Amino acid sequence: MVGLFADGEPERGVLPFLKENGLVLLPCVLGFAAIYLLLPQARRLKPAWGGGLAALALVLGAATLVRAGMSSVETMLFLAFAGIAIGAGVMMITQSNPVHAALSFALVVLSTCGLFLLQAAPFLMAATIIVYAGAIVVTFLFVIMLAQQEGVSNADQRSREPFLASLAGFVLLASLLCILQRSYLVPDENKDALDRITADLDKLTKAQTDADVIAVLGDPQKPVEFGKRTPALVKDLIALFSEASIRTESNKLAAAWNTMKRDDVKKTSAILLNAVQISRHSHGALRLDNVPGKENYKTPGHFAPGKLPAGNVAAIGKTLFTDYLIPVELAATLLLVATIGAIVIAGRRSEELR
Amino acid sequence: MSPATLESYLVVGAVLFALGMVGFLTRRNMIIMFLSAEMMLQGVAVNLVAFARFRGDLGGQVLVLFILTVAACEAALALAFILMLYKRRKSLDISVWQELREPDQDPVQDEEPLPDAPKPEDFQHLTPAGVQPPGKEETQEGSHA
């Protein structure tokens, strides 16, 4: 990986690194402190301190994640489910009572299922609820009841190396988040242009009269110099997006504007608006420009983000039994072997083992 | 009016994964350790489903189905092992098995006493009355489970 951060990257050093990633690192440090304070230890502070720190870290993280203008219902649901999942995850690893921990894990699974539903995966949501919340958690509770120890125990009231382990976990998390920020950050110089394009296309879609079109794109009748008869919007579209479909539609938009066919303009800009939004959200302006040897990479346009089929269950079944037939058979064999193994291991009499 | 982006789902997956890793490393109750491992799998599943949606490719969802299968197998085997280990030492603490460590490692010792260990309650016992019926030991011999 020689020269991964070659030309075009910001200068190296501690201070520039902190300046670039400070917004990501701060919630990580707070979360580290919170988890360390909350983990069960023989002598620890009141849990309110750790809980307050954890809540602060969550709010800061959410504020970093949410950009201006993200106020749709989906974002609200996402924030709710993600917050519950992470909060219940913290509860799970810090509760000293194993029954409470298992119930918190059930909460983690349920809110993850909410995230699955938001991501157009209803079948997975149902399967996860049935398998995890229905089977695994209930079995865990059963084992906890079976092996119930009375009173406080070393297993539940102490942690092994809480400082070092939380440090390791949060160093991993911070590096993951820094990489994510580096890869998926919308470049500032393009963000304004992208917002302007989206707003213009939105106006064109709702245009009622020819004057509305002229207000956005300019007047095609107005005499201009030779070779400049292309609206600025179309030029921006072609400059910023590499998808072939967006390019063809942009040219169609310019043609419709030249002949002043308002219905064609509206139709084309609706298609363009949809394509632009899909393109922006599918790769979140993944920065591939700085990667050396980028001719070996696919540019974002080549990923051609498709749409998931409407019939989720039917499509998953078709994919499973055509493309993934052998893995399905292997998974079935694995289940059978694991069942036999579990019965053999758990069914032995303890007297014979001694 | 923009929906949640791909990277926000990836962030959630990363956080769940890191929390599961911390739990697996620190907790000493075997059941909670395995629950933490399952939480790491959940983080990966969130990532895969997010990629499936934003790439428009069902392969991610199919991979999550396989993760579910493997997680079910893992849970079955883990619970069987936990039951077996519990039967041997009567404790869910992973540290009672620390003689399995490397030969040059020092054993972990719990130095500070637990603060709020409740004293076992001391009930008044009545003086035993009557005599133990003869032959009771023989009847109890054969009836152990």
CSV table of C-alpha atoms in Angstrom, one decimal:
chain,number,residue,atom,x,y,z
A,1,MET,CA,0.0,0.0,0.0
A,2,VAL,CA,2.8,2.4,-0.8
A,3,GLY,CA,1.6,5.9,-1.5
A,4,LEU,CA,-1.9,5.4,-0.3
A,5,PHE,CA,-2.1,9.0,0.9
A,6,ALA,CA,-0.2,10.5,-2.0
A,7,ASP,CA,-0.7,13.9,-3.6
A,8,GLY,CA,-3.9,15.7,-3.0
A,9,GLU,CA,-4.1,14.6,0.7
A,10,PRO,CA,-3.7,17.1,3.5
A,11,GLU,CA,-0.4,17.4,5.3
A,12,ARG,CA,0.5,14.9,8.0
A,13,GLY,CA,1.0,15.5,11.7
A,14,VAL,CA,-0.9,15.5,14.9
A,15,LEU,CA,-2.5,18.9,14.7
A,16,PRO,CA,-4.0,18.6,11.2
A,17,PHE,CA,-5.2,15.1,12.1
A,18,LEU,CA,-7.0,16.4,15.1
A,19,LYS,CA,-8.4,19.3,13.1
A,20,GLU,CA,-9.8,17.0,10.5
A,21,ASN,CA,-11.1,14.3,12.8
A,22,GLY,CA,-11.9,16.2,16.0
A,23,LEU,CA,-15.7,16.0,15.5
A,24,VAL,CA,-15.4,12.2,15.3
A,25,LEU,CA,-12.8,11.7,18.0
A,26,LEU,CA,-14.6,13.7,20.7
A,27,PRO,CA,-17.7,11.3,21.0
A,28,CYS,CA,-15.3,8.4,20.9
A,29,VAL,CA,-13.2,9.7,23.8
A,30,LEU,CA,-16.4,10.5,25.8
A,31,GLY,CA,-17.8,7.0,25.0
A,32,PHE,CA,-14.6,5.4,26.2
A,33,ALA,CA,-14.7,7.2,29.5
A,34,ALA,CA,-18.4,6.3,29.9
A,35,ILE,CA,-17.9,2.6,29.2
A,36,TYR,CA,-14.9,2.5,31.5
A,37,LEU,CA,-16.9,4.1,34.3
A,38,LEU,CA,-19.9,1.9,33.8
A,39,LEU,CA,-18.3,-1.5,33.6
A,40,PRO,CA,-18.8,-3.5,36.8
A,41,GLN,CA,-15.8,-3.2,39.1
A,42,ALA,CA,-15.3,-3.8,42.8
A,43,ARG,CA,-15.0,-0.1,43.4
A,44,ARG,CA,-16.6,2.3,41.0
A,45,LEU,CA,-18.3,5.7,40.8
A,46,LYS,CA,-22.0,6.2,40.8
A,47,PRO,CA,-23.5,5.0,37.5
A,48,ALA,CA,-25.0,8.4,37.0
A,49,TRP,CA,-21.6,9.8,35.9
A,50,GLY,CA,-21.0,7.1,33.3
A,51,GLY,CA,-24.6,7.3,32.1
A,52,GLY,CA,-24.4,11.1,31.7
A,53,LEU,CA,-21.2,10.8,29.8
A,54,ALA,CA,-22.7,8.0,27.5
A,55,ALA,CA,-25.7,10.2,26.8
A,56,LEU,CA,-23.5,13.1,26.0
A,57,ALA,CA,-21.4,11.0,23.6
A,58,LEU,CA,-24.6,9.7,21.9
A,59,VAL,CA,-26.0,13.2,21.4
A,60,LEU,CA,-22.7,14.5,20.1
A,61,GLY,CA,-22.3,11.6,17.7
A,62,ALA,CA,-25.9,12.1,16.4
A,63,ALA,CA,-25.2,15.8,15.9
A,64,THR,CA,-22.1,15.0,13.9
A,65,LEU,CA,-24.0,12.5,11.8
A,66,VAL,CA,-27.0,14.6,11.0
A,67,ARG,CA,-26.3,17.4,8.4
A,68,ALA,CA,-28.5,20.3,7.8
A,69,GLY,CA,-31.7,19.6,5.9
A,70,MET,CA,-32.0,16.0,7.1
A,71,SER,CA,-35.4,16.2,8.7
A,72,SER,CA,-37.4,13.5,6.9
A,73,VAL,CA,-39.5,10.9,8.7
A,74,GLU,CA,-36.9,8.3,7.7
A,75,THR,CA,-34.1,10.2,9.4
A,76,MET,CA,-36.1,10.5,12.6
A,77,LEU,CA,-36.9,6.8,12.6
A,78,PHE,CA,-33.3,6.0,11.9
A,79,LEU,CA,-32.1,8.2,14.7
A,80,ALA,CA,-34.6,6.6,17.1
A,81,PHE,CA,-33.7,3.0,16.2
A,82,ALA,CA,-30.0,3.7,16.1
A,83,GLY,CA,-30.1,5.4,19.5
A,84,ILE,CA,-32.1,2.6,21.1
A,85,ALA,CA,-29.7,0.0,19.6
A,86,ILE,CA,-26.6,1.7,20.8
A,87,GLY,CA,-28.0,2.6,24.2
A,88,ALA,CA,-29.2,-1.0,24.8
A,89,GLY,CA,-25.8,-2.3,23.6
A,90,VAL,CA,-24.2,-0.1,26.3
A,91,MET,CA,-26.6,-1.4,28.9
A,92,MET,CA,-25.9,-5.0,27.8
A,93,ILE,CA,-22.2,-4.9,28.4
A,94,THR,CA,-22.4,-2.9,31.6
A,95,GLN,CA,-25.3,-4.6,33.5
A,96,SER,CA,-24.1,-6.8,36.2
A,97,ASN,CA,-27.3,-8.9,36.3
A,98,PRO,CA,-27.2,-11.4,33.4
A,99,VAL,CA,-30.9,-11.5,33.0
A,100,HIS,CA,-31.0,-7.7,32.5
A,101,ALA,CA,-28.2,-8.1,30.0
A,102,ALA,CA,-30.0,-10.7,28.0
A,103,LEU,CA,-33.2,-8.5,27.9
A,104,SER,CA,-31.1,-5.5,26.7
A,105,PHE,CA,-29.7,-7.7,24.0
A,106,ALA,CA,-33.2,-8.5,22.9
A,107,LEU,CA,-33.8,-4.7,22.7
A,108,VAL,CA,-30.6,-4.4,20.5
A,109,VAL,CA,-31.9,-7.1,18.2
A,110,LEU,CA,-35.4,-5.5,18.0
A,111,SER,CA,-34.1,-2.0,17.1
A,112,THR,CA,-31.7,-3.5,14.6
A,113,CYS,CA,-34.7,-5.1,13.0
A,114,GLY,CA,-36.2,-1.7,12.8
A,115,LEU,CA,-33.1,-0.5,10.9
A,116,PHE,CA,-33.6,-3.5,8.6
A,117,LEU,CA,-37.1,-2.5,7.9
A,118,LEU,CA,-36.0,1.0,7.1
A,119,GLN,CA,-33.5,-0.5,4.6
A,120,ALA,CA,-36.2,-2.3,2.6
A,121,ALA,CA,-35.5,-5.8,4.1
A,122,PRO,CA,-38.8,-6.9,5.6
A,123,PHE,CA,-38.0,-10.6,5.3
A,124,LEU,CA,-34.7,-10.3,7.2
A,125,MET,CA,-36.5,-8.3,9.9
A,126,ALA,CA,-39.0,-11.1,10.4
A,127,ALA,CA,-36.3,-13.8,10.3
A,128,THR,CA,-34.1,-12.0,12.7
A,129,ILE,CA,-36.9,-11.4,15.2
A,130,ILE,CA,-37.9,-15.1,15.0
A,131,VAL,CA,-34.4,-16.5,15.2
A,132,TYR,CA,-32.7,-14.0,17.6
A,133,ALA,CA,-35.4,-12.6,19.8
A,134,GLY,CA,-37.6,-15.7,19.7
A,135,ALA,CA,-35.1,-18.5,19.9
A,136,ILE,CA,-31.6,-17.3,21.0
A,137,VAL,CA,-32.6,-14.9,23.7
A,138,VAL,CA,-35.2,-17.2,25.1
A,139,THR,CA,-32.6,-20.0,25.2
A,140,PHE,CA,-30.1,-17.7,26.9
A,141,LEU,CA,-32.6,-16.8,29.5
A,142,PHE,CA,-33.4,-20.5,30.0
A,143,VAL,CA,-29.7,-21.2,30.6
A,144,ILE,CA,-29.4,-18.2,33.0
A,145,MET,CA,-32.3,-19.5,35.0
A,146,LEU,CA,-30.8,-23.0,35.0
A,147,ALA,CA,-27.4,-21.8,36.1
A,148,GLN,CA,-28.7,-19.2,38.5
A,149,GLN,CA,-26.1,-18.3,41.2
A,150,GLU,CA,-27.4,-16.8,44.4
A,151,GLY,CA,-26.1,-13.5,45.6
A,152,VAL,CA,-23.2,-11.5,44.1
A,153,SER,CA,-20.6,-13.3,42.3
A,154,ASN,CA,-17.1,-12.6,40.9
A,155,ALA,CA,-18.4,-13.3,37.4
A,156,ASP,CA,-20.9,-10.5,37.4
A,157,GLN,CA,-19.4,-7.9,39.7
A,158,ARG,CA,-15.9,-7.7,38.3
A,159,SER,CA,-14.4,-7.1,34.9
A,160,ARG,CA,-11.2,-8.3,33.3
A,161,GLU,CA,-8.9,-5.4,32.5
A,162,PRO,CA,-11.7,-2.8,32.0
A,163,PHE,CA,-9.3,0.0,31.1
A,164,LEU,CA,-7.2,-1.8,28.5
A,165,ALA,CA,-10.2,-3.6,26.9
A,166,SER,CA,-12.3,-0.4,26.5
A,167,LEU,CA,-9.2,1.4,25.2
A,168,ALA,CA,-8.8,-1.3,22.5
A,169,GLY,CA,-12.4,-1.3,21.6
A,170,PHE,CA,-12.6,2.5,21.2
A,171,VAL,CA,-9.3,2.8,19.3
A,172,LEU,CA,-10.8,0.3,16.8
A,173,LEU,CA,-14.0,2.4,16.7
A,174,ALA,CA,-12.2,5.7,16.3
A,175,SER,CA,-10.1,4.3,13.4
A,176,LEU,CA,-13.2,2.9,11.7
A,177,LEU,CA,-15.0,6.2,12.1
A,178,CYS,CA,-12.0,8.3,10.8
A,179,ILE,CA,-11.8,6.0,7.7
A,180,LEU,CA,-15.5,6.4,7.1
A,181,GLN,CA,-15.3,10.1,7.4
A,182,ARG,CA,-12.4,10.2,5.0
A,183,SER,CA,-14.2,8.1,2.5
A,184,TYR,CA,-17.7,9.3,2.6
A,185,LEU,CA,-17.4,13.0,3.3
A,186,VAL,CA,-19.2,15.2,0.9
A,187,PRO,CA,-16.5,17.5,-0.5
A,188,ASP,CA,-17.2,21.0,0.5
A,189,GLU,CA,-16.5,22.6,-2.9
A,190,ASN,CA,-19.1,20.3,-4.5
A,191,LYS,CA,-21.8,20.4,-1.8
A,192,ASP,CA,-23.1,23.9,-2.7
A,193,ALA,CA,-23.2,23.1,-6.4
A,194,LEU,CA,-25.1,19.8,-5.7
A,195,ASP,CA,-27.6,21.6,-3.5
A,196,ARG,CA,-28.1,24.2,-6.1
A,197,ILE,CA,-28.7,21.6,-8.8
A,198,THR,CA,-31.2,19.8,-6.7
A,199,ALA,CA,-33.1,23.0,-6.0
A,200,ASP,CA,-33.1,24.0,-9.6
A,201,LEU,CA,-34.4,20.7,-10.8
A,202,ASP,CA,-37.1,20.8,-8.1
A,203,LYS,CA,-38.2,24.2,-9.4
A,204,LEU,CA,-38.3,22.9,-13.0
A,205,THR,CA,-40.4,19.9,-12.1
A,206,LYS,CA,-43.0,22.2,-10.6
A,207,ALA,CA,-42.9,24.8,-13.4
A,208,GLN,CA,-46.4,26.1,-14.3
A,209,THR,CA,-45.6,28.6,-17.1
A,210,ASP,CA,-42.8,29.2,-19.6
A,211,ALA,CA,-41.7,32.0,-17.4
A,212,ASP,CA,-40.8,29.6,-14.6
A,213,VAL,CA,-38.6,27.6,-17.0
A,214,ILE,CA,-36.9,30.8,-18.2
A,215,ALA,CA,-36.3,31.9,-14.7
A,216,VAL,CA,-34.2,28.9,-14.0
A,217,LEU,CA,-32.6,28.1,-17.3
A,218,GLY,CA,-32.6,31.4,-19.1
A,219,ASP,CA,-34.3,32.5,-22.3
A,220,PRO,CA,-33.5,30.4,-25.4
A,221,GLN,CA,-34.7,33.3,-27.7
A,222,LYS,CA,-32.2,35.7,-26.3
A,223,PRO,CA,-29.3,36.3,-28.7
A,224,VAL,CA,-26.1,34.8,-27.3
A,225,GLU,CA,-22.6,34.3,-28.6
A,226,PHE,CA,-22.1,31.2,-30.7
A,227,GLY,CA,-21.5,28.0,-28.9
A,228,LYS,CA,-22.9,29.1,-25.5
A,229,ARG,CA,-26.5,27.9,-26.1
A,230,THR,CA,-26.4,25.5,-23.1
A,231,PRO,CA,-27.9,26.4,-19.7
A,232,ALA,CA,-25.5,26.5,-16.8
A,233,LEU,CA,-27.5,23.8,-15.0
A,234,VAL,CA,-26.9,21.3,-17.8
A,235,LYS,CA,-23.2,22.2,-17.8
A,236,ASP,CA,-23.0,21.6,-14.0
A,237,LEU,CA,-24.8,18.3,-14.3
A,238,ILE,CA,-22.4,17.0,-17.0
A,239,ALA,CA,-19.4,18.3,-15.1
A,240,LEU,CA,-20.3,16.7,-11.7
A,241,PHE,CA,-21.9,13.4,-12.5
A,242,SER,CA,-20.3,10.6,-14.5
A,243,GLU,CA,-23.4,8.4,-14.9
A,244,ALA,CA,-24.3,7.9,-18.5
A,245,SER,CA,-28.0,8.2,-17.9
A,246,ILE,CA,-27.6,11.6,-16.3
A,247,ARG,CA,-25.6,12.8,-19.2
A,248,THR,CA,-28.2,11.7,-21.8
A,249,GLU,CA,-31.0,13.1,-19.8
A,250,SER,CA,-29.2,16.4,-19.4
A,251,ASN,CA,-28.7,16.7,-23.2
A,252,LYS,CA,-32.4,16.0,-23.6
A,253,LEU,CA,-33.2,18.7,-21.2
A,254,ALA,CA,-31.1,21.2,-23.1
A,255,ALA,CA,-32.9,20.2,-26.4
A,256,ALA,CA,-36.3,20.6,-24.8
A,257,TRP,CA,-35.3,24.0,-23.4
A,258,ASN,CA,-34.1,25.1,-26.9
A,259,THR,CA,-37.5,24.3,-28.5
A,260,MET,CA,-39.3,25.5,-25.3
A,261,LYS,CA,-41.4,22.4,-24.8
A,262,ARG,CA,-42.4,22.8,-21.2
A,263,ASP,CA,-43.9,19.3,-20.7
A,264,ASP,CA,-40.7,17.7,-21.9
A,265,VAL,CA,-38.6,20.0,-19.6
A,266,LYS,CA,-40.8,18.9,-16.7
A,267,LYS,CA,-40.6,15.2,-17.5
A,268,THR,CA,-36.8,15.2,-18.1
A,269,SER,CA,-36.1,17.2,-14.9
A,270,ALA,CA,-38.2,14.9,-12.8
A,271,ILE,CA,-36.1,11.9,-14.1
A,272,LEU,CA,-32.9,13.9,-13.5
A,273,LEU,CA,-33.9,14.8,-10.0
A,274,ASN,CA,-34.5,11.2,-9.1
A,275,ALA,CA,-31.3,10.1,-10.7
A,276,VAL,CA,-29.3,12.8,-8.9
A,277,GLN,CA,-30.7,12.0,-5.6
A,278,ILE,CA,-30.1,8.3,-6.0
A,279,SER,CA,-26.5,9.0,-7.1
A,280,ARG,CA,-25.9,11.3,-4.1
A,281,HIS,CA,-27.2,9.0,-1.5
A,282,SER,CA,-25.9,5.8,-2.9
A,283,HIS,CA,-22.3,6.6,-2.6
A,284,GLY,CA,-22.5,9.8,-0.5
A,285,ALA,CA,-20.0,11.5,-2.8
A,286,LEU,CA,-17.4,8.8,-2.2
A,287,ARG,CA,-14.1,10.5,-2.8
A,288,LEU,CA,-12.3,8.3,-5.3
A,289,ASP,CA,-10.5,11.3,-6.9
A,290,ASN,CA,-7.6,11.1,-4.5
A,291,VAL,CA,-6.9,7.4,-4.8
A,292,PRO,CA,-3.7,6.8,-6.7
A,293,GLY,CA,-4.1,4.4,-9.6
A,294,LYS,CA,-7.7,5.3,-9.8
A,295,GLU,CA,-8.0,4.0,-13.3
A,296,ASN,CA,-8.0,0.6,-11.7
A,297,TYR,CA,-11.0,1.5,-9.6
A,298,LYS,CA,-14.6,1.8,-10.7
A,299,THR,CA,-15.8,5.4,-10.6
A,300,PRO,CA,-19.0,5.9,-8.7
A,301,GLY,CA,-20.9,6.1,-11.9
A,302,HIS,CA,-20.1,2.6,-12.8
A,303,PHE,CA,-21.7,1.2,-9.8
A,304,ALA,CA,-25.0,2.2,-11.3
A,305,PRO,CA,-27.1,1.9,-8.1
A,306,GLY,CA,-30.1,-0.1,-9.1
A,307,LYS,CA,-33.3,-0.5,-7.1
A,308,LEU,CA,-34.1,-3.4,-5.0
A,309,PRO,CA,-37.0,-5.4,-6.4
A,310,ALA,CA,-40.4,-4.7,-4.9
A,311,GLY,CA,-41.2,-8.2,-3.9
A,312,ASN,CA,-38.6,-8.7,-1.3
A,313,VAL,CA,-39.4,-12.3,-0.3
A,314,ALA,CA,-39.8,-13.6,-3.8
A,315,ALA,CA,-36.6,-11.9,-4.9
A,316,ILE,CA,-34.6,-13.3,-2.0
A,317,GLY,CA,-36.0,-16.7,-2.6
A,318,LYS,CA,-35.0,-16.5,-6.3
A,319,THR,CA,-31.5,-15.3,-5.4
A,320,LEU,CA,-31.1,-18.0,-2.8
A,321,PHE,CA,-32.0,-20.9,-5.0
A,322,THR,CA,-30.2,-19.8,-8.1
A,323,ASP,CA,-27.0,-17.9,-7.3
A,324,TYR,CA,-26.5,-19.2,-3.8
A,325,LEU,CA,-27.8,-22.8,-4.1
A,326,ILE,CA,-24.6,-24.5,-2.8
A,327,PRO,CA,-24.2,-22.2,0.2
A,328,VAL,CA,-27.8,-22.9,1.1
A,329,GLU,CA,-27.1,-26.6,1.1
A,330,LEU,CA,-23.9,-26.1,3.1
A,331,ALA,CA,-25.8,-24.0,5.7
A,332,ALA,CA,-28.4,-26.7,6.0
A,333,THR,CA,-25.6,-29.2,6.7
A,334,LEU,CA,-24.0,-26.9,9.2
A,335,LEU,CA,-27.3,-26.6,11.1
A,336,LEU,CA,-27.6,-30.4,11.2
A,337,VAL,CA,-24.1,-30.9,12.4
A,338,ALA,CA,-24.4,-28.2,15.0
A,339,THR,CA,-27.6,-29.8,16.3
A,340,ILE,CA,-26.0,-33.2,16.7
A,341,GLY,CA,-23.0,-31.6,18.3
A,342,ALA,CA,-25.0,-29.6,20.8
A,343,ILE,CA,-27.0,-32.7,21.8
A,344,VAL,CA,-23.8,-34.7,22.2
A,345,ILE,CA,-22.0,-32.0,24.3
A,346,ALA,CA,-24.9,-31.0,26.5
A,347,GLY,CA,-26.4,-34.4,26.9
A,348,ARG,CA,-23.4,-36.0,28.6
A,349,ARG,CA,-23.8,-36.9,32.2
A,350,SER,CA,-21.4,-34.9,34.4
A,351,GLU,CA,-20.4,-38.0,36.4
A,352,GLU,CA,-18.9,-39.7,33.4
A,353,LEU,CA,-16.6,-36.7,32.8
A,354,ARG,CA,-15.0,-36.6,36.1
B,1,MET,CA,-35.7,16.2,2.7
B,2,SER,CA,-32.8,13.8,2.3
B,3,PRO,CA,-33.0,10.3,3.8
B,4,ALA,CA,-30.4,8.9,6.1
B,5,THR,CA,-27.2,8.2,4.1
B,6,LEU,CA,-25.2,5.1,3.8
B,7,GLU,CA,-22.4,6.2,6.1
B,8,SER,CA,-24.8,6.8,9.0
B,9,TYR,CA,-25.8,3.1,8.8
B,10,LEU,CA,-22.1,2.1,8.6
B,11,VAL,CA,-21.4,4.2,11.7
B,12,VAL,CA,-24.2,2.3,13.7
B,13,GLY,CA,-22.7,-1.0,12.6
B,14,ALA,CA,-19.2,0.1,13.7
B,15,VAL,CA,-20.5,1.2,17.1
B,16,LEU,CA,-22.3,-2.1,17.7
B,17,PHE,CA,-19.2,-4.0,16.7
B,18,ALA,CA,-16.9,-2.1,19.0
B,19,LEU,CA,-19.3,-2.3,21.9
B,20,GLY,CA,-19.6,-6.1,21.4
B,21,MET,CA,-15.8,-6.3,21.3
B,22,VAL,CA,-15.4,-4.4,24.6
B,23,GLY,CA,-18.0,-6.6,26.2
B,24,PHE,CA,-16.4,-9.8,25.0
B,25,LEU,CA,-13.0,-8.7,26.3
B,26,THR,CA,-14.0,-7.5,29.7
B,27,ARG,CA,-17.0,-9.4,31.0
B,28,ARG,CA,-16.3,-12.5,33.0
B,29,ASN,CA,-19.8,-14.1,32.8
B,30,MET,CA,-19.6,-16.7,30.0
B,31,ILE,CA,-23.2,-16.0,28.9
B,32,ILE,CA,-22.6,-12.3,28.6
B,33,MET,CA,-19.4,-13.0,26.6
B,34,PHE,CA,-21.4,-14.9,24.0
B,35,LEU,CA,-24.1,-12.3,23.9
B,36,SER,CA,-21.4,-9.8,23.1
B,37,ALA,CA,-20.2,-11.9,20.2
B,38,GLU,CA,-23.7,-12.0,18.9
B,39,MET,CA,-23.9,-8.2,19.1
B,40,MET,CA,-20.7,-8.0,16.9
B,41,LEU,CA,-22.6,-10.2,14.4
B,42,GLN,CA,-25.5,-7.7,14.5
B,43,GLY,CA,-23.2,-4.8,13.7
B,44,VAL,CA,-21.9,-6.7,10.6
B,45,ALA,CA,-25.5,-7.5,9.6
B,46,VAL,CA,-26.4,-3.8,9.7
B,47,ASN,CA,-23.5,-3.0,7.4
B,48,LEU,CA,-24.4,-5.7,4.9
B,49,VAL,CA,-28.1,-4.7,4.7
B,50,ALA,CA,-27.1,-1.0,4.2
B,51,PHE,CA,-24.8,-1.9,1.3
B,52,ALA,CA,-27.6,-4.1,-0.1
B,53,ARG,CA,-30.0,-1.2,-0.2
B,54,PHE,CA,-27.7,1.5,-1.4
B,55,ARG,CA,-26.1,-0.7,-4.1
B,56,GLY,CA,-29.4,-2.2,-5.1
B,57,ASP,CA,-28.0,-5.7,-4.8
B,58,LEU,CA,-29.7,-8.5,-2.9
B,59,GLY,CA,-26.5,-10.3,-2.2
B,60,GLY,CA,-26.0,-8.4,1.1
B,61,GLN,CA,-29.4,-9.5,2.4
B,62,VAL,CA,-28.6,-13.1,1.4
B,63,LEU,CA,-25.3,-12.9,3.3
B,64,VAL,CA,-27.2,-11.7,6.4
B,65,LEU,CA,-29.4,-14.8,6.1
B,66,PHE,CA,-26.2,-17.0,6.2
B,67,ILE,CA,-25.0,-15.0,9.2
B,68,LEU,CA,-28.3,-15.8,11.0
B,69,THR,CA,-27.7,-19.5,10.3
B,70,VAL,CA,-24.2,-19.5,11.6
B,71,ALA,CA,-25.3,-17.4,14.6
B,72,ALA,CA,-28.0,-20.0,15.5
B,73,CYS,CA,-25.4,-22.8,15.2
B,74,GLU,CA,-22.9,-20.9,17.3
B,75,ALA,CA,-25.5,-20.2,20.0
B,76,ALA,CA,-26.5,-23.8,20.2
B,77,LEU,CA,-22.9,-25.0,20.6
B,78,ALA,CA,-22.0,-22.2,23.0
B,79,LEU,CA,-24.9,-22.9,25.3
B,80,ALA,CA,-24.0,-26.6,25.3
B,81,PHE,CA,-20.4,-25.7,26.2
B,82,ILE,CA,-21.6,-23.3,28.9
B,83,LEU,CA,-23.8,-25.9,30.4
B,84,MET,CA,-21.0,-28.5,30.4
B,85,LEU,CA,-18.5,-26.1,32.0
B,86,TYR,CA,-21.1,-25.0,34.6
B,87,LYS,CA,-21.8,-28.6,35.5
B,88,ARG,CA,-18.1,-29.1,36.2
B,89,ARG,CA,-17.2,-26.1,38.3
B,90,LYS,CA,-20.6,-24.8,39.4
B,91,SER,CA,-19.7,-21.3,38.3
B,92,LEU,CA,-20.3,-19.1,35.2
B,93,ASP,CA,-17.1,-17.2,35.8
B,94,ILE,CA,-14.6,-17.6,33.0
B,95,SER,CA,-11.7,-17.0,35.5
B,96,VAL,CA,-12.2,-20.3,37.2
B,97,TRP,CA,-10.8,-21.9,34.1
B,98,GLN,CA,-7.6,-19.8,34.2
B,99,GLU,CA,-5.3,-22.8,34.7
B,100,LEU,CA,-5.7,-23.1,30.9
B,101,ARG,CA,-3.6,-20.0,30.5
B,102,GLU,CA,0.0,-19.9,29.1
B,103,PRO,CA,2.6,-21.3,31.4
B,104,ASP,CA,4.5,-18.0,31.9
B,105,GLN,CA,1.4,-16.0,32.7
B,106,ASP,CA,0.7,-15.0,36.3
B,107,PRO,CA,-2.7,-16.0,37.6
B,108,VAL,CA,-5.3,-13.2,37.9
B,109,GLN,CA,-6.2,-12.6,41.5
B,110,ASP,CA,-9.2,-10.6,42.8
B,111,GLU,CA,-7.6,-8.3,45.3
B,112,GLU,CA,-10.3,-5.9,46.4
B,113,PRO,CA,-13.3,-7.5,48.2
B,114,LEU,CA,-16.7,-7.0,46.6
B,115,PRO,CA,-18.3,-4.0,48.4
B,116,ASP,CA,-21.9,-4.9,48.8
B,117,ALA,CA,-21.8,-8.7,49.3
B,118,PRO,CA,-24.8,-9.4,51.4
B,119,LYS,CA,-24.2,-11.5,54.5
B,120,PRO,CA,-26.0,-14.8,54.4
B,121,GLU,CA,-29.1,-14.5,56.5
B,122,ASP,CA,-28.9,-16.2,59.8
B,123,PHE,CA,-32.3,-17.7,60.8
B,124,GLN,CA,-33.0,-19.1,64.2
B,125,HIS,CA,-33.0,-22.9,64.1
B,126,LEU,CA,-35.4,-24.9,66.2
B,127,THR,CA,-33.9,-27.7,68.1
B,128,PRO,CA,-34.4,-30.9,66.2
B,129,ALA,CA,-37.0,-33.0,67.7
B,130,GLY,CA,-37.7,-36.7,67.3
B,131,VAL,CA,-35.4,-39.3,65.9
B,132,GLN,CA,-34.2,-39.9,62.4
B,133,PRO,CA,-36.1,-42.9,61.1
B,134,PRO,CA,-33.8,-45.9,60.4
B,135,GLY,CA,-32.8,-46.9,57.0
B,136,LYS,CA,-33.2,-43.5,55.3
B,137,GLU,CA,-29.7,-43.4,53.9
B,138,GLU,CA,-30.3,-46.5,51.9
B,139,THR,CA,-33.4,-45.2,50.2
B,140,GLN,CA,-31.6,-42.0,49.1
B,141,GLU,CA,-28.7,-43.8,47.7
B,142,GLY,CA,-30.2,-45.0,44.4
B,143,SER,CA,-32.3,-41.9,43.5
B,144,HIS,CA,-29.7,-39.4,42.3
B,145,ALA,CA,-30.3,-37.8,39.0
